[in-house]
């Protein structure tokens, strides 16, 4: 299994990161992508990837857009060149929390899309309550040679179709798919099918049922894999094999 979106460099793991990574390996998680949320946080992600034999993404989250450096490409390029960095992200729009002004979020997203296009690197998107503006920006900045994933996808079948069919994006499926009130998301997973999804935790946030409310960690991705297996009527081994292959097409082979 591959946890395509975690934050094991987060401070919440400072006390027991070794044990968390060991539990992930023991549970069959063979690769993890730890994702940065600002320039400084991305530096921490790169360091954790090196220290723990995993992989990193570097980028500026919409929450941090208001503090982004003036020259975003110049700040991110050295990080993108680091070994073990496999994607740019997380980048996107978050109109639910609105922690950065919306015009600033949009400018920072566009700058990162231009950088990803120039660098030929896949993008990990964070999107919440901004579907219209997000897809409008993609229509201007995205092209068919680019690869990406909508992390923590929580939309219904219609949004899934737009992302997958119009932009060729994958859907990052995490603990939310196990929540009782997530019926539209489960419909979307069934509509998208196994070829379009990758597994993730977004730990330390969003623990799956039956661990909801606890700090999340990469080993818990097994609960999400089981849920997807039940939803698609596919053996667990098949879900793991196919979602790993999807992650490989997205990021390149993740061999430690
Ligand atoms: Ni995240």
CSV table of N, CA, C and O in Angstrom, one decimal, residues 6 29 33 39 128 153 159 162 172 213 223 226 247 251:
chain,number,residue,atom,x,y,z
A,6,UNK,N,0.4,12.2,3.4
A,6,UNK,CA,0.5,12.3,4.9
A,6,UNK,C,1.3,13.4,5.3
A,6,UNK,O,1.9,14.1,4.4
A,29,UNK,N,2.5,-0.7,4.5
A,29,UNK,CA,2.6,0.6,3.8
A,29,UNK,C,4.0,0.6,3.3
A,29,UNK,O,5.0,0.9,4.0
A,33,UNK,N,4.1,9.6,1.0
A,33,UNK,CA,4.5,10.9,0.5
A,33,UNK,C,4.0,11.9,1.6
A,33,UNK,O,2.9,12.1,1.9
A,39,UNK,N,6.8,27.1,2.5
A,39,UNK,CA,8.2,26.9,2.1
A,39,UNK,C,8.9,26.2,3.3
A,39,UNK,O,9.6,25.2,3.1
A,128,UNK,N,-11.3,23.1,-1.4
A,128,UNK,CA,-12.5,23.0,-0.5
A,128,UNK,C,-13.4,24.2,-0.8
A,128,UNK,O,-13.0,25.3,-0.7
A,153,UNK,N,-10.4,14.0,-1.7
A,153,UNK,CA,-11.6,14.2,-2.5
A,153,UNK,C,-12.8,13.9,-1.7
A,153,UNK,O,-12.9,12.8,-1.1
A,159,UNK,N,-18.6,16.0,-9.7
A,159,UNK,CA,-17.3,16.6,-9.5
A,159,UNK,C,-16.2,15.6,-9.9
A,159,UNK,O,-15.2,16.0,-10.6
A,162,UNK,N,-15.8,15.6,-13.7
A,162,UNK,CA,-15.1,16.8,-14.2
A,162,UNK,C,-13.6,16.6,-14.0
A,162,UNK,O,-12.8,16.8,-14.9
A,172,UNK,N,-7.8,11.4,-4.6
A,172,UNK,CA,-7.1,10.9,-3.4
A,172,UNK,C,-8.2,10.6,-2.4
A,172,UNK,O,-9.0,11.4,-1.9
A,213,UNK,N,-11.5,10.3,15.5
A,213,UNK,CA,-11.2,11.1,16.7
A,213,UNK,C,-9.8,10.9,17.2
A,213,UNK,O,-9.3,11.8,18.0
A,223,UNK,N,-7.7,0.7,6.7
A,223,UNK,CA,-9.1,0.8,6.9
A,223,UNK,C,-9.8,1.4,5.7
A,223,UNK,O,-10.9,1.0,5.3
A,226,UNK,N,-9.8,-1.2,2.9
A,226,UNK,CA,-10.8,-2.2,3.1
A,226,UNK,C,-12.2,-1.7,2.7
A,226,UNK,O,-13.0,-2.4,2.1
A,247,UNK,N,-0.6,5.2,-8.3
A,247,UNK,CA,0.3,6.1,-7.6
A,247,UNK,C,1.6,6.1,-8.4
A,247,UNK,O,2.3,7.2,-8.6
A,251,UNK,N,3.3,9.5,-9.7
A,251,UNK,CA,4.5,10.1,-9.1
A,251,UNK,C,5.8,9.5,-9.7
A,251,UNK,O,6.9,9.9,-9.4
